[in-house]
PDB file of C-alpha atoms in Angstrom:
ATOM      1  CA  UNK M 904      18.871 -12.702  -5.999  1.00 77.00           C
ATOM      2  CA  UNK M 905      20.366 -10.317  -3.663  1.00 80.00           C
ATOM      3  CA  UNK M 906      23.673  -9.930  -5.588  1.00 85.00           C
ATOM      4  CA  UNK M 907      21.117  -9.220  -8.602  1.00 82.00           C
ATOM      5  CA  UNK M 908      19.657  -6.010  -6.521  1.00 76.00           C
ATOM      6  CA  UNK M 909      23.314  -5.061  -5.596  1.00 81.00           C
ATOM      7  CA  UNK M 910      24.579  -5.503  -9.093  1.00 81.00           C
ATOM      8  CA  UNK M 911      21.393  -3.485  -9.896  1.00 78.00           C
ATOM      9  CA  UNK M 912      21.869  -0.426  -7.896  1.00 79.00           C
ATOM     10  CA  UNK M 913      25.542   0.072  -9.678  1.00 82.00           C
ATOM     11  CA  UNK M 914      23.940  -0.393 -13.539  1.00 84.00           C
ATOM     12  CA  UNK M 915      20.940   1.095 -13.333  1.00 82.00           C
ATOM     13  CA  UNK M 916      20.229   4.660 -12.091  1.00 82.00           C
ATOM     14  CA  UNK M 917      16.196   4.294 -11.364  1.00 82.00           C
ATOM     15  CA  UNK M 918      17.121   1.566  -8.637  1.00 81.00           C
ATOM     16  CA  UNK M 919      19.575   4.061  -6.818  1.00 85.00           C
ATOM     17  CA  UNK M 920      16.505   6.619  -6.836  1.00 86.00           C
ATOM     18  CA  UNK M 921      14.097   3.928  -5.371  1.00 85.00           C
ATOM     19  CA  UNK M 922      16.625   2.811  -2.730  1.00 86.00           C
ATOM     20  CA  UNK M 923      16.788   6.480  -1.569  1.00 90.00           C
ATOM     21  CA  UNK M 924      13.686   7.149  -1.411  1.00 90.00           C
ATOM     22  CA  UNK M 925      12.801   4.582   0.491  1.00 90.00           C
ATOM     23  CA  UNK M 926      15.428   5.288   2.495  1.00 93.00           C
ATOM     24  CA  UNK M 927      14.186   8.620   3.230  1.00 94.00           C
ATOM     25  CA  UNK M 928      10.740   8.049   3.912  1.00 91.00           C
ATOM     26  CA  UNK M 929      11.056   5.352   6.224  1.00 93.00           C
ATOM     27  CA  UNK M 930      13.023   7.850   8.219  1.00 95.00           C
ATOM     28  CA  UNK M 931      10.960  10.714   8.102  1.00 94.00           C
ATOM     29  CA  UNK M 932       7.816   8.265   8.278  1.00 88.00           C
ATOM     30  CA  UNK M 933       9.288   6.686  11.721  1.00 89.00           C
ATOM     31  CA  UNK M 934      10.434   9.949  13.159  1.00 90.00           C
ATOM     32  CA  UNK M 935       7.159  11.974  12.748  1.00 87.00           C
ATOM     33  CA  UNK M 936       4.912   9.084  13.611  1.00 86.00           C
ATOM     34  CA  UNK M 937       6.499   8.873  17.593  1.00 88.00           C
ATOM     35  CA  UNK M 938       5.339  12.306  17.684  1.00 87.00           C
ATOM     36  CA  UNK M 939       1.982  11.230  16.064  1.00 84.00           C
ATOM     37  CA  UNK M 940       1.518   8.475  18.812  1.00 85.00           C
ATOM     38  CA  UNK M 941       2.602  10.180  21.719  1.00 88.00           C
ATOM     39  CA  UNK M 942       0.089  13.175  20.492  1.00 82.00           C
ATOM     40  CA  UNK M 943      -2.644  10.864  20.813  1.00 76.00           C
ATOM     41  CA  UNK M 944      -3.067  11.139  17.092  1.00 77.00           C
ATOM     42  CA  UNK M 945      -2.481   7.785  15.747  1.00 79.00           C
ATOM     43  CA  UNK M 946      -5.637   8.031  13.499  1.00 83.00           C
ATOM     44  CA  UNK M 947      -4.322  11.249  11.670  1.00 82.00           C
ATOM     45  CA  UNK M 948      -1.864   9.788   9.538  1.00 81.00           C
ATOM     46  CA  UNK M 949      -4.263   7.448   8.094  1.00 83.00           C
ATOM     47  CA  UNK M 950      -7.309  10.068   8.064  1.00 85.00           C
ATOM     48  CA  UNK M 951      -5.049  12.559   6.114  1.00 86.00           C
ATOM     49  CA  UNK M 952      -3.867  10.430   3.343  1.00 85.00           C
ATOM     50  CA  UNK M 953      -7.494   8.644   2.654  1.00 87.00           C
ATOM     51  CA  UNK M 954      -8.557  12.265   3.122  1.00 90.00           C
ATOM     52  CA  UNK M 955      -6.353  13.164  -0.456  1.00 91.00           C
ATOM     53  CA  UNK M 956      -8.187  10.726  -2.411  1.00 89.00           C
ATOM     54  CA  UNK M 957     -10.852  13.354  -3.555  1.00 92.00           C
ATOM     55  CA  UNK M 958      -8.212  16.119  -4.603  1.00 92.00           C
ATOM     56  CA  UNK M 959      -6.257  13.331  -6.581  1.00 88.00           C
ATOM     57  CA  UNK M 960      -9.394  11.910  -8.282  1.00 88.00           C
ATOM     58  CA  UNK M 961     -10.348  15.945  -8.925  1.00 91.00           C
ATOM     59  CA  UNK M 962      -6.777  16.735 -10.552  1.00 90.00           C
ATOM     60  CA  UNK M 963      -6.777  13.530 -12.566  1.00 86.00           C
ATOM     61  CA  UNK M 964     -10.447  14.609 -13.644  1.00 87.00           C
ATOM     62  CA  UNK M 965      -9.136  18.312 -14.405  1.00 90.00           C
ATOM     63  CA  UNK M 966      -5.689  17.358 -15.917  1.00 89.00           C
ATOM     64  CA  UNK M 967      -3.876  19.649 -13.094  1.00 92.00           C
ATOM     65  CA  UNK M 968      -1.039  18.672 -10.936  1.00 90.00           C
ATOM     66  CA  UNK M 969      -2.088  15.665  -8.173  1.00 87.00           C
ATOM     67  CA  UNK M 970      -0.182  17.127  -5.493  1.00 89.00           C
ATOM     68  CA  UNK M 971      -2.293  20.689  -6.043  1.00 94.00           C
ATOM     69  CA  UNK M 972      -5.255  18.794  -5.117  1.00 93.00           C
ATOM     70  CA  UNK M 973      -3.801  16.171  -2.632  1.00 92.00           C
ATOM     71  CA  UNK M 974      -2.673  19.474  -0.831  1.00 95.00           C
ATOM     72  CA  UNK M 975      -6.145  21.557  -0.853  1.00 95.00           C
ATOM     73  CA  UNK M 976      -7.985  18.396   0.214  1.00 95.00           C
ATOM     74  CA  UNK M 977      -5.442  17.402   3.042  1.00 92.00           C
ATOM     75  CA  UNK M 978      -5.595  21.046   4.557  1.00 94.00           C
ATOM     76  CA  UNK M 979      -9.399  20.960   4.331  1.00 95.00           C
ATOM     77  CA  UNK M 980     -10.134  17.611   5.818  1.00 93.00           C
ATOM     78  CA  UNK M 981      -7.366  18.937   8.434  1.00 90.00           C
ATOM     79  CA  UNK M 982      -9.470  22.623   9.036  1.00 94.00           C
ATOM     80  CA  UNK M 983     -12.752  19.984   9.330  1.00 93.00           C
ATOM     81  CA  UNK M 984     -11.648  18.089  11.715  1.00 90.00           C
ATOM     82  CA  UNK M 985     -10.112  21.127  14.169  1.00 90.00           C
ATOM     83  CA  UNK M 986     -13.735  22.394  13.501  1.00 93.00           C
ATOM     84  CA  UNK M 987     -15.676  19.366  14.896  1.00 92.00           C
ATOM     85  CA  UNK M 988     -13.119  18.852  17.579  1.00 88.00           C
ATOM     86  CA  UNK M 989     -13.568  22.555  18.736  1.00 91.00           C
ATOM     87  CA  UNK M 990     -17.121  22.894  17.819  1.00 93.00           C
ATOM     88  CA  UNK M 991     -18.772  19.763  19.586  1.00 90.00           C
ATOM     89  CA  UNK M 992     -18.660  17.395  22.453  1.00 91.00           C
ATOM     90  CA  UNK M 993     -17.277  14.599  20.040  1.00 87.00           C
ATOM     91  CA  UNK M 994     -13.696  13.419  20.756  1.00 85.00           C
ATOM     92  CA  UNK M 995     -11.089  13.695  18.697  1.00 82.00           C
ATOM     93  CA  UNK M 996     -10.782  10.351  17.509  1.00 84.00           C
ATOM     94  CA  UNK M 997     -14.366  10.429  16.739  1.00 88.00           C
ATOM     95  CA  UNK M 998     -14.154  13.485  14.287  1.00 89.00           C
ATOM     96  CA  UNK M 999     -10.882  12.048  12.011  1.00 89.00           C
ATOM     97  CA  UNK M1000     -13.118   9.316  11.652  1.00 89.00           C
ATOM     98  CA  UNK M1001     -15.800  11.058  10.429  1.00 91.00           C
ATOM     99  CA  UNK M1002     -14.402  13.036   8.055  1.00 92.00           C
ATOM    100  CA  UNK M1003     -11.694   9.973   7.453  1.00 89.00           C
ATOM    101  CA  UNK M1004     -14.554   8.042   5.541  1.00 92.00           C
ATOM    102  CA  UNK M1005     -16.260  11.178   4.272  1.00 94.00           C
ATOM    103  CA  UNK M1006     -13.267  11.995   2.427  1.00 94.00           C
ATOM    104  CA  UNK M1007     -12.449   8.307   1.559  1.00 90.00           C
ATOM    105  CA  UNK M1008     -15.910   7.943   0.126  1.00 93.00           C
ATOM    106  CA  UNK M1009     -16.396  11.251  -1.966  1.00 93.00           C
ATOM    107  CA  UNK M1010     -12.838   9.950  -3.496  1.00 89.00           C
ATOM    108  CA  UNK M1011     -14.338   6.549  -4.661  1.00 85.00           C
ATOM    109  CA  UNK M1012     -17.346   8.168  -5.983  1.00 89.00           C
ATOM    110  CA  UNK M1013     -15.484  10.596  -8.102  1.00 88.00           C
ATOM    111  CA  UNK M1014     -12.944   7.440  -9.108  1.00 83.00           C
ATOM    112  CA  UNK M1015     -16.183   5.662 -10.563  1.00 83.00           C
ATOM    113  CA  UNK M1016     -17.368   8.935 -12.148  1.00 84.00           C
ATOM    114  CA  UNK M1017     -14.250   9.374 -13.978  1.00 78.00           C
ATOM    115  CA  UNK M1018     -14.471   7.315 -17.003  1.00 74.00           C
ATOM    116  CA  UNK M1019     -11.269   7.655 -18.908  1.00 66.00           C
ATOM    117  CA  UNK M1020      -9.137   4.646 -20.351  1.00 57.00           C
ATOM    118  CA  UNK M1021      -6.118   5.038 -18.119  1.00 62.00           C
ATOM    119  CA  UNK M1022      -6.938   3.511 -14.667  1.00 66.00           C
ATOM    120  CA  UNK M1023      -6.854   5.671 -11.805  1.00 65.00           C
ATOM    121  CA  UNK M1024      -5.828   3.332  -8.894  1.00 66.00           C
ATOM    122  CA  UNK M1025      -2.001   2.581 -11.456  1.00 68.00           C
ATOM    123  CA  UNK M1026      -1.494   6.572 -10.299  1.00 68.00           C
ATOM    124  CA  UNK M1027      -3.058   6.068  -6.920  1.00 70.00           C
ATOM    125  CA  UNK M1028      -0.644   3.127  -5.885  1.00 73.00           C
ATOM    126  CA  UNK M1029       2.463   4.297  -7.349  1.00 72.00           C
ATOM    127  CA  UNK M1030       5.267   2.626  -8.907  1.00 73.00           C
ATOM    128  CA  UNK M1031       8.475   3.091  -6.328  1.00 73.00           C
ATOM    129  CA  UNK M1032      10.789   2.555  -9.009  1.00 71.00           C
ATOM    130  CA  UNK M1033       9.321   5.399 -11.389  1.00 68.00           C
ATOM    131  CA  UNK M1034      10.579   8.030  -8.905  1.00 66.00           C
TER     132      UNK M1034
END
């Protein structure tokens, strides 16, 4: 099986794209979260990409570009929570949280409002291999 992936990577040019991206994101991925965790911010990376889930439903919905809205809803849920933090006596942690499954459940609301045929969660997931 593994001489089938290695054999692979030399025929077939999608599985050379897969490899390195993988390879890449598992090195930017590891380097930026140590800064994450010795920030005290281990919640962020988690709140930040639930937080997307909106904007991607939104573009889908509007037949823009995902990213366009991944990126608006990531910078707001990121100006909401620097807001609470700064605004109130609730921690940190406490305010990714709360706008963690705000954002998270606006997203699955506007999922189930968007009827279409093609399923949402096949361009949610991603296919590593279609890169």
């Amino acid at each position: 099986m593994l001489q089938n992936f290695i054999n692979g990577l030399y025929d077939f040019h999608f599985l050379q794209n897969a490899l390195i991206t993988s390879v890449v994101i598992g090195i930017v991925s590891g380097t930026v979260g140590c800064f994450i965790i010795l920030r005290g911010m281990s919640l962020m990376g988690d709140a930040i990409s639930h937080a997307v889930l909106p904007g991607v439903a939104i573009s889908y919905i509007l037949g823009i570009n995902f990213f366009i809205g991944a990126i608006v809803f990531g910078l707001l849920a990121s100006i909401i929570i620097t807001f609470i933090k700064s605004n109130s006596v609730i921690k940190g942690d406490t305010a990714i949280g709360i706008t963690f499954s705000s954002f998270l459940a606006l997203g699955v609301i506007l999922i189930g409002v968007a009827n279409s045929s093609t399923d949402l969660f096949h361009i949610l997931f991603g296919n590593i291999l279609a890169v």
